[in-house]
Short mmCIF file of C-alpha atoms and ligand atoms in Angstrom, two decimals:
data_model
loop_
_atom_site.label_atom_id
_atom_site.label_comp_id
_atom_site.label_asym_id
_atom_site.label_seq_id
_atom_site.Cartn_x
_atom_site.Cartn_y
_atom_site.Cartn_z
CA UNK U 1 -44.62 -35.37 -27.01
CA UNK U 2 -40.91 -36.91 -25.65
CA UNK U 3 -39.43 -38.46 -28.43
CA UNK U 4 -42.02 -38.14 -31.22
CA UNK U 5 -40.95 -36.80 -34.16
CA UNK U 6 -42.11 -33.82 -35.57
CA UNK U 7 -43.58 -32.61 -38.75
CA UNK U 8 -44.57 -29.18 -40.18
CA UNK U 9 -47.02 -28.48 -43.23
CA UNK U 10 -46.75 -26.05 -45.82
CA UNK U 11 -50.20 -24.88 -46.87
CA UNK U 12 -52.02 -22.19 -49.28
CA UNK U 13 -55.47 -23.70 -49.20
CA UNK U 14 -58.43 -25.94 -47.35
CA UNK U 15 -55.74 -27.79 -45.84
CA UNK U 16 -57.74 -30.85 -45.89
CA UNK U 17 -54.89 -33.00 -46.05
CA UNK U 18 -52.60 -31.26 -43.67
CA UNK U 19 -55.63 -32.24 -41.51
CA UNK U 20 -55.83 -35.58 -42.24
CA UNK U 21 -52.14 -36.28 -41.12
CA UNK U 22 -52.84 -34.46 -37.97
CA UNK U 23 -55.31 -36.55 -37.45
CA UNK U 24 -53.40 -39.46 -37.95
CA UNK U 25 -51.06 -38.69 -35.58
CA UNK U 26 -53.26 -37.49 -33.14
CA UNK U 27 -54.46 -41.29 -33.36
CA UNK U 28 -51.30 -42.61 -32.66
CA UNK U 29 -51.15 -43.75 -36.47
CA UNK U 30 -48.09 -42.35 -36.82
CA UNK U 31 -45.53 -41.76 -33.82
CA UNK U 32 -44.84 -38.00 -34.95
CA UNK U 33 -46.90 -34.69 -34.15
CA UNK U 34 -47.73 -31.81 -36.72
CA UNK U 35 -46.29 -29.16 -34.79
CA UNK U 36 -46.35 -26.40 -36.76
CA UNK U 37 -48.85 -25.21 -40.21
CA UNK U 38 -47.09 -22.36 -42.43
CA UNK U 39 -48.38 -20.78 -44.89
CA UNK U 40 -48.13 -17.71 -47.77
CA UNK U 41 -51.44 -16.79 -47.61
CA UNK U 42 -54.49 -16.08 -45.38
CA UNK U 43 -56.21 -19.47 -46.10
CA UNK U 44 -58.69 -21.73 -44.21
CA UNK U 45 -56.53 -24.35 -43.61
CA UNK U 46 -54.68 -22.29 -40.69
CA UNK U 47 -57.88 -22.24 -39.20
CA UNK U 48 -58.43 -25.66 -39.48
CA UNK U 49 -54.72 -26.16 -37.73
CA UNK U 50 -55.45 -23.81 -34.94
CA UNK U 51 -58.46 -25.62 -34.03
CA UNK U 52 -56.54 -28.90 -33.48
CA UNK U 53 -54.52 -26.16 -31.28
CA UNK U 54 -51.68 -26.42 -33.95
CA UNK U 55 -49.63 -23.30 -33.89
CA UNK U 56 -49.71 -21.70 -36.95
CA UNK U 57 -47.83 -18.66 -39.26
CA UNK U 58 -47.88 -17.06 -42.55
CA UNK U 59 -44.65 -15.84 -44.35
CA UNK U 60 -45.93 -14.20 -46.99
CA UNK U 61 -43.89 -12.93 -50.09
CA UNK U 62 -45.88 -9.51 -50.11
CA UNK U 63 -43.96 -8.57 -47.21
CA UNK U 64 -40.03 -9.26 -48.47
CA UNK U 65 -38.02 -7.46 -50.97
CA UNK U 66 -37.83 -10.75 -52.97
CA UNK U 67 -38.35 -14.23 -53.59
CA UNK U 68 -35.03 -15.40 -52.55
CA UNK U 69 -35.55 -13.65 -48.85
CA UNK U 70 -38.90 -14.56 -48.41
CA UNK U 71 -37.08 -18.23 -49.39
CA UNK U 72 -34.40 -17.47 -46.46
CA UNK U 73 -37.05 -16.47 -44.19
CA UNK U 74 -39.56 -19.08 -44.41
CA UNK U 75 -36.78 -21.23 -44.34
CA UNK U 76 -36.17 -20.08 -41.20
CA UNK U 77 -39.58 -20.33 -39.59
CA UNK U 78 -40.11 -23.71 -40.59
CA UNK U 79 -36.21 -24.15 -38.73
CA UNK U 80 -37.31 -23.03 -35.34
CA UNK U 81 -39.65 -26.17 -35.76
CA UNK U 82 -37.10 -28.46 -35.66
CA UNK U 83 -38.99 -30.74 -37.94
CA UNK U 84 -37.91 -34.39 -38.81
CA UNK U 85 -40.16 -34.10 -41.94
CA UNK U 86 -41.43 -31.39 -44.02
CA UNK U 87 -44.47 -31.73 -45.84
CA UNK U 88 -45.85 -29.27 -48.51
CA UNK U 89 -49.40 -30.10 -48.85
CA UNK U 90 -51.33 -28.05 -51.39
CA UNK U 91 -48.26 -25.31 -50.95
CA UNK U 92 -48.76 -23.08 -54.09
CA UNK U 93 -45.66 -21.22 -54.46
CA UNK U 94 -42.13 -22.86 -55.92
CA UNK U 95 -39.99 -23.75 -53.54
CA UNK U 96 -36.33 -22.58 -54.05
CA UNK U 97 -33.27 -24.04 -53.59
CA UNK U 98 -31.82 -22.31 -50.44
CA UNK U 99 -35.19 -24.00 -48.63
CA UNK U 100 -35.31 -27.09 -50.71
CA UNK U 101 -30.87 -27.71 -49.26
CA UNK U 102 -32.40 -26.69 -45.66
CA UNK U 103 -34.17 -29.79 -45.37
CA UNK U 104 -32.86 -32.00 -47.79
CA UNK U 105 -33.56 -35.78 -47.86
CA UNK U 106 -36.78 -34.66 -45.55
CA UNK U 107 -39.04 -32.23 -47.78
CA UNK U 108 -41.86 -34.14 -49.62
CA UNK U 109 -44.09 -32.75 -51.83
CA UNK U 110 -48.03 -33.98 -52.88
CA UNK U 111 -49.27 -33.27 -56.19
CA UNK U 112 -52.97 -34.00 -57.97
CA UNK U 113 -51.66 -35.75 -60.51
CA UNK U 114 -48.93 -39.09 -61.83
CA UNK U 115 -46.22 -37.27 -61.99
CA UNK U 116 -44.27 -37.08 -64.65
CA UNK U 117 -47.34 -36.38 -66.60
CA UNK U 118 -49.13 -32.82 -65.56
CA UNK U 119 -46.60 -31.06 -63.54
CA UNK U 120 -47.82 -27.01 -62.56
CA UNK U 121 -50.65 -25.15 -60.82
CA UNK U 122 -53.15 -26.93 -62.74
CA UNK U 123 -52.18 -30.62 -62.84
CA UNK U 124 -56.46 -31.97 -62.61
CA UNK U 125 -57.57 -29.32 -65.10
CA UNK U 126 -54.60 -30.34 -67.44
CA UNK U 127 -55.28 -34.40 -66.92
CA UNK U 128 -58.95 -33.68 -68.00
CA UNK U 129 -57.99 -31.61 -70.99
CA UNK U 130 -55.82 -34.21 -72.10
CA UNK U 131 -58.31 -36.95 -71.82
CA UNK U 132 -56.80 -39.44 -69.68
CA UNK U 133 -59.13 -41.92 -68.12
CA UNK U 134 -56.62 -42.41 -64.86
CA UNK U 135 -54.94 -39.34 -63.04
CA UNK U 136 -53.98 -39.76 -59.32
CA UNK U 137 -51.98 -38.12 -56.56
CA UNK U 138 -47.94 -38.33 -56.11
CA UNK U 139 -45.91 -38.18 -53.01
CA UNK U 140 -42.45 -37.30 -53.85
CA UNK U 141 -39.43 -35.77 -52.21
CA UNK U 142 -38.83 -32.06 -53.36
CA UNK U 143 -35.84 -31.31 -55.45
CA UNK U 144 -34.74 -28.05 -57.56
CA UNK U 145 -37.22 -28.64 -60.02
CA UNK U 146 -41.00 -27.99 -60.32
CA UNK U 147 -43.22 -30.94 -59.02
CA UNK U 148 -40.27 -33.15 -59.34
CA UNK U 149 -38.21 -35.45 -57.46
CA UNK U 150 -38.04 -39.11 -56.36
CA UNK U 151 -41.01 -40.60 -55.93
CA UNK U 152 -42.37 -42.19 -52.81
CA UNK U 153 -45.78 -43.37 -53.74
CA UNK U 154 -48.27 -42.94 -56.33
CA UNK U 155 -52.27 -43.57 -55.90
CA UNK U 156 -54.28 -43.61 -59.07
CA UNK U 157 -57.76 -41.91 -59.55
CA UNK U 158 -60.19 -42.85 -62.72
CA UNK U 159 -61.56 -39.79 -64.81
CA UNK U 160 -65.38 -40.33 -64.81
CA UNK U 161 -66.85 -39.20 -68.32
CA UNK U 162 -68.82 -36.11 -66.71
CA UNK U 163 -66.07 -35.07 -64.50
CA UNK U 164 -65.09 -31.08 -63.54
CA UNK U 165 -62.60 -30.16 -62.30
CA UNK U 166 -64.35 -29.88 -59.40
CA UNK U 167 -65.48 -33.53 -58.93
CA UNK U 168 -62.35 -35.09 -60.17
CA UNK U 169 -60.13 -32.80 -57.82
CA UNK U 170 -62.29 -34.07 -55.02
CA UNK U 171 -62.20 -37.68 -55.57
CA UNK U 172 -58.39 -37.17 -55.97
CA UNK U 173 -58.45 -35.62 -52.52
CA UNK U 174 -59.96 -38.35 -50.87
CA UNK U 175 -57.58 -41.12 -52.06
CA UNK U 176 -54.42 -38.70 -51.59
CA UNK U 177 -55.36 -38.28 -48.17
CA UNK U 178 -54.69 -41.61 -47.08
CA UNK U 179 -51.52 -41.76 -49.07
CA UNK U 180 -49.90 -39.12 -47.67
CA UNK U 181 -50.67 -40.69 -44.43
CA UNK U 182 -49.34 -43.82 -45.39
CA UNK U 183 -46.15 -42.12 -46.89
CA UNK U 184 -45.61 -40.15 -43.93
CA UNK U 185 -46.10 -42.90 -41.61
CA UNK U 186 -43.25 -45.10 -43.41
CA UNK U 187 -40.74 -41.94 -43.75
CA UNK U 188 -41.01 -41.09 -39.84
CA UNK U 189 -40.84 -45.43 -39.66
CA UNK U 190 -37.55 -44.59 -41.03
CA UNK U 191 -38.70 -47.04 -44.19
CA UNK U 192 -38.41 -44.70 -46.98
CA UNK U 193 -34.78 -44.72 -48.74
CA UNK U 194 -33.01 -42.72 -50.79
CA UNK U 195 -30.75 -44.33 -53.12
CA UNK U 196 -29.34 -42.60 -56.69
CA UNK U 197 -32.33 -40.70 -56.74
CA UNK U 198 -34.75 -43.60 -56.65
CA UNK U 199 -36.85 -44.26 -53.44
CA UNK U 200 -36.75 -48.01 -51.48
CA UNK U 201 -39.18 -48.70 -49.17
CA UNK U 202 -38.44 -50.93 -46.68
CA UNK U 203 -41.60 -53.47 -46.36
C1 LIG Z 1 -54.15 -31.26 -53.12
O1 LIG Z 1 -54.89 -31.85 -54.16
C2 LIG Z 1 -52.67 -31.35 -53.39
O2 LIG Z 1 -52.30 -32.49 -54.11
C3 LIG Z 1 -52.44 -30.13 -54.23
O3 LIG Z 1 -53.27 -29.14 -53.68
C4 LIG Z 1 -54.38 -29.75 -53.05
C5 LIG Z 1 -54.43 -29.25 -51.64
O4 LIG Z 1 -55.63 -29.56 -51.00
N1 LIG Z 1 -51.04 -29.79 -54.27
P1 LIG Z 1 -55.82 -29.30 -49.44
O5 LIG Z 1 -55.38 -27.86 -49.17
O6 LIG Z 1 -54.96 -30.29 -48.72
O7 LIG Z 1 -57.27 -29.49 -49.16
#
């Protein structure tokens, strides 16, 4: 583990693609380990984690007086982590600004949709309503706004006629999980670049 760099996942769900970047780095894909999976919720993806023996914790809001605490104090977990990159991955809750400055210029954020279209909770059922034939999946660094920030990389996803949400969601998954891989691998390269608010990647 000497001198790999380490990343922690947010999660509130399956945690499939938490998984898949363990994976990767279990591989060697990317020189980094996933060394810790929080989340807000009981949820199966912390079961997933701890069988990759991936320590694991919940901060959940139920249990603070407010938002802003349970902000400080999840904060605070992910801290003792020591991450190099922070990755919320299907991370259901808003994110607010005394985490988002914590780990600023390494918190990136994945979202089921092409950002800046479909932002919110329910970015596949909203690209269907609207009738798009392509949606996709964004990787983006996380800033005081909702599903916004600059964006790393983008992966698009065609809308089959008899799509559900279901079926579209899943295909979505599938290509996102090799993007986030693929974004996380360049960030912990040290190839991803901020600069006024756009990303660079360095090829
Ligand atoms: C993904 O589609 C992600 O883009 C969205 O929530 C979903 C999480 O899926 N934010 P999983 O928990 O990684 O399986």
């Amino acid at each position: 583990m000497n001198g790999r760099k380490r990343i922690v996942a947010l999660i509130s769900g399956s945690g499939s693609n938490m998984e898949a970047l363990a994976v990767a780095c279990e591989r060697g894909e990317i020189q980094a380990s996933v060394v810790a999976v929080l989340a807000d919720r009981d949820c199966s993806g912390l079961e997933l984690a701890a069988a990759r023996a991936i320590p694991t914790g919940r901060v959940e809001p139920k249990h603070f007086e407010s938002r802003e605490v349970w902000s400080e104090a999840l904060r605070d977990a992910v801290m003792v982590h020591e991450p190099d990159l922070v990755v919320s991955a299907g991370f259901m809750r808003i994110l607010s600004p005394v985490f988002v400055d914590a780990f600023a210029g390494r918190l990136i954020n994945l979202h089921p949709a092409l950002l800046p279209a479909f932002p919110g909770a329910h970015a596949v059922r909203d690209a269907l309503a609207a009738g798009v034939r392509v949606t996709g999946s964004t990787v983006h660094f996380v800033d005081h706004l909702v599903d916004h920030g600059p964006i790393i990389m983008q992966v698009p996803v065609a809308v089959e006629p008899d799509d559900s949400e279901e079926t579209l969601h899943e295909r979505i998954k599938e290509a996102e999980h090799r993007m986030l891989v693929d974004a996380c691998k360049m960030f912990i390269e040290g190839r991803v670049h901020l600069d006024a608010g756009r990303v660079l990647i360095e090829r």
